[in-house]
Coordinates of C-alpha atoms in Angstrom, one line a residue:
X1 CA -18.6 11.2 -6.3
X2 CA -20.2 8.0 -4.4
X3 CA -17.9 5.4 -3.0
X4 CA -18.4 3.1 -5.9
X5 CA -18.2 5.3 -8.7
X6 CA -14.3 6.6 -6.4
X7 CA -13.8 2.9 -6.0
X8 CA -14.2 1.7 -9.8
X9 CA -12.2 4.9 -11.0
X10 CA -9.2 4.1 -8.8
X11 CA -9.5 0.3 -10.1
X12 CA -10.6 -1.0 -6.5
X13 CA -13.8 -2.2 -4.5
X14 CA -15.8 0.0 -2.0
X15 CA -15.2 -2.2 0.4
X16 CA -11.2 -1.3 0.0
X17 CA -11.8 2.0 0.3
X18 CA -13.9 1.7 3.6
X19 CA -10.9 -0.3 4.4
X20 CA -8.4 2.0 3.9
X21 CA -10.5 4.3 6.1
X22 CA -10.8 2.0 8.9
X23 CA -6.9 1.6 9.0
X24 CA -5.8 4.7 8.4
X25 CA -4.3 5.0 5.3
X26 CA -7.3 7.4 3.7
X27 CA -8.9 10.0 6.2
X28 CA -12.0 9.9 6.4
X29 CA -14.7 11.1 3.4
X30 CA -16.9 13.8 4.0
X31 CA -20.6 12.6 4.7
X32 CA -23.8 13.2 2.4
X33 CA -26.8 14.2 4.7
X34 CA -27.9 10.9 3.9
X35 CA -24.8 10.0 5.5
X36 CA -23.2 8.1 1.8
X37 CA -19.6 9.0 1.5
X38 CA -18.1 11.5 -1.2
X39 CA -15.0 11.2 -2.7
X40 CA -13.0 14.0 -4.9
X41 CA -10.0 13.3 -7.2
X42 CA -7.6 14.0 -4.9
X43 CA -9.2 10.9 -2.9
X44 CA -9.1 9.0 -5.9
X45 CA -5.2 9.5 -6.5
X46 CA -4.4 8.8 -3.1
X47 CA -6.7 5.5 -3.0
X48 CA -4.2 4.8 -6.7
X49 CA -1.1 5.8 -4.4
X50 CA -2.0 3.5 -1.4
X51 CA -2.6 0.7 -4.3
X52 CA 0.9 1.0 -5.9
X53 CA 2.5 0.9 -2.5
X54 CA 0.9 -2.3 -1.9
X55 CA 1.2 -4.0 -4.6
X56 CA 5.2 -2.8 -4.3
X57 CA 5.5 -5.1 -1.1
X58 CA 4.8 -2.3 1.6
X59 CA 2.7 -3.7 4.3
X60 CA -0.9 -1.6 5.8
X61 CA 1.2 -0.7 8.7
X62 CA 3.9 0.6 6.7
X63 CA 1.6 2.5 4.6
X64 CA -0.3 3.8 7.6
X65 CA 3.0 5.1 9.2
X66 CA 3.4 8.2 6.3
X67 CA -0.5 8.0 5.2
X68 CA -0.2 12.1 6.3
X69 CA 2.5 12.3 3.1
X70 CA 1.2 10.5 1.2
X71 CA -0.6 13.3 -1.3
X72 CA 3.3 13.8 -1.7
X73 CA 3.4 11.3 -3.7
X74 CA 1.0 12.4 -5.9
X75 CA 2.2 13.0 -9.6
X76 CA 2.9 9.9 -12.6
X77 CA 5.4 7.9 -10.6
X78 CA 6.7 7.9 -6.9
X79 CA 9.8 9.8 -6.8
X80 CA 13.6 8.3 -6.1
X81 CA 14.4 7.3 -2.7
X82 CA 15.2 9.5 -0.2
X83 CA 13.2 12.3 -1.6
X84 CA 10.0 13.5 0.2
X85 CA 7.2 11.4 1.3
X86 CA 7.3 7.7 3.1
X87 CA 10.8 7.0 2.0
X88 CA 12.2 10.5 3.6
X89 CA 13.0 10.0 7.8
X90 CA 10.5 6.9 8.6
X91 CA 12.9 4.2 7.6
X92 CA 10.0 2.4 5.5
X93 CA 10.9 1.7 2.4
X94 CA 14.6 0.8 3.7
X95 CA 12.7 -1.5 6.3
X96 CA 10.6 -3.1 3.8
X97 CA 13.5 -4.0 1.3
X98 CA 15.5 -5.8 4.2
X99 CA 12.6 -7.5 4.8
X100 CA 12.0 -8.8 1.0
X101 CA 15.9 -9.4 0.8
X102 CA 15.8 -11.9 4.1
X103 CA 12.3 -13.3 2.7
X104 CA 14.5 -13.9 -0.4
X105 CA 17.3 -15.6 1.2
X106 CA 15.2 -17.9 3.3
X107 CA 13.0 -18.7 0.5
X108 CA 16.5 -19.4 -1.5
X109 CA 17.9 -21.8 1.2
X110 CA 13.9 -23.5 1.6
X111 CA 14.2 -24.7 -2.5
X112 CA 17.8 -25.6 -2.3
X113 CA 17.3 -27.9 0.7
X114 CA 14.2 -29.5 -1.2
X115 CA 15.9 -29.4 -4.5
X116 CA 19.4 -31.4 -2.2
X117 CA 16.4 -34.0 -0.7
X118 CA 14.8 -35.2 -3.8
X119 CA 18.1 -35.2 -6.3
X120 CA 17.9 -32.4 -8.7
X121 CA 19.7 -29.1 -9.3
X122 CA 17.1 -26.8 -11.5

């Protein structure tokens, strides 16, 4: 299938998907002699993978560093931590929930300092 038909059934843009090309996370499609990109299912599941891991909090970079296990992942939900794929020897998902948790706590102190300055307590 054509970048845009791949695109629309993995609920993205074709511009995403010659994005996650460009950075790594998708290897690169096969070419048409015209040179148009083709995409198979398989493609299509791991543009769907890539999505979920972003939208979970998981950076480009961190989705670039286990794009080659990614097709492990494969399948109706991502499987528990510390079974195969990006959670299994890279550190990522561990990295990125450490992150999340300090984000949380500094974003925690931010309000509570602006909720001290102006005089409330919700």
């Amino acid at each position: 299938m054509r970048i845009g038909d791949a695109a629309a059934a993995a609920g993205t843009t074709p511009r995403a998907l010659r994005f996650y090309e460009q950075r790594g996370l998708l290897p690169p499609a096969p070419r048409t002699m015209t040179g148009q990109r083709e995409y198979g299912p398989h493609d299509v599941a791991l543009v769907r993978i890539i999505r979920e891991l972003l939208s979970l909090g998981l950076t480009v970079e961190d989705v670039r560093s286990c794009a080659e296990r990614l097709h492990l992942l494969e399948g109706e939900a991502l499987p528990p931590y510390g079974s195969t794929g990006c959670t299994q020897g890279t550190g990522v998902v561990q990295r990125r929930l450490t992150a999340l948790d300090e984000e949380i706590s500094r974003l925690t102190a931010l309000r509570e300092r602006l909720a001290a300055r102006v005089g409330t307590t919700t």
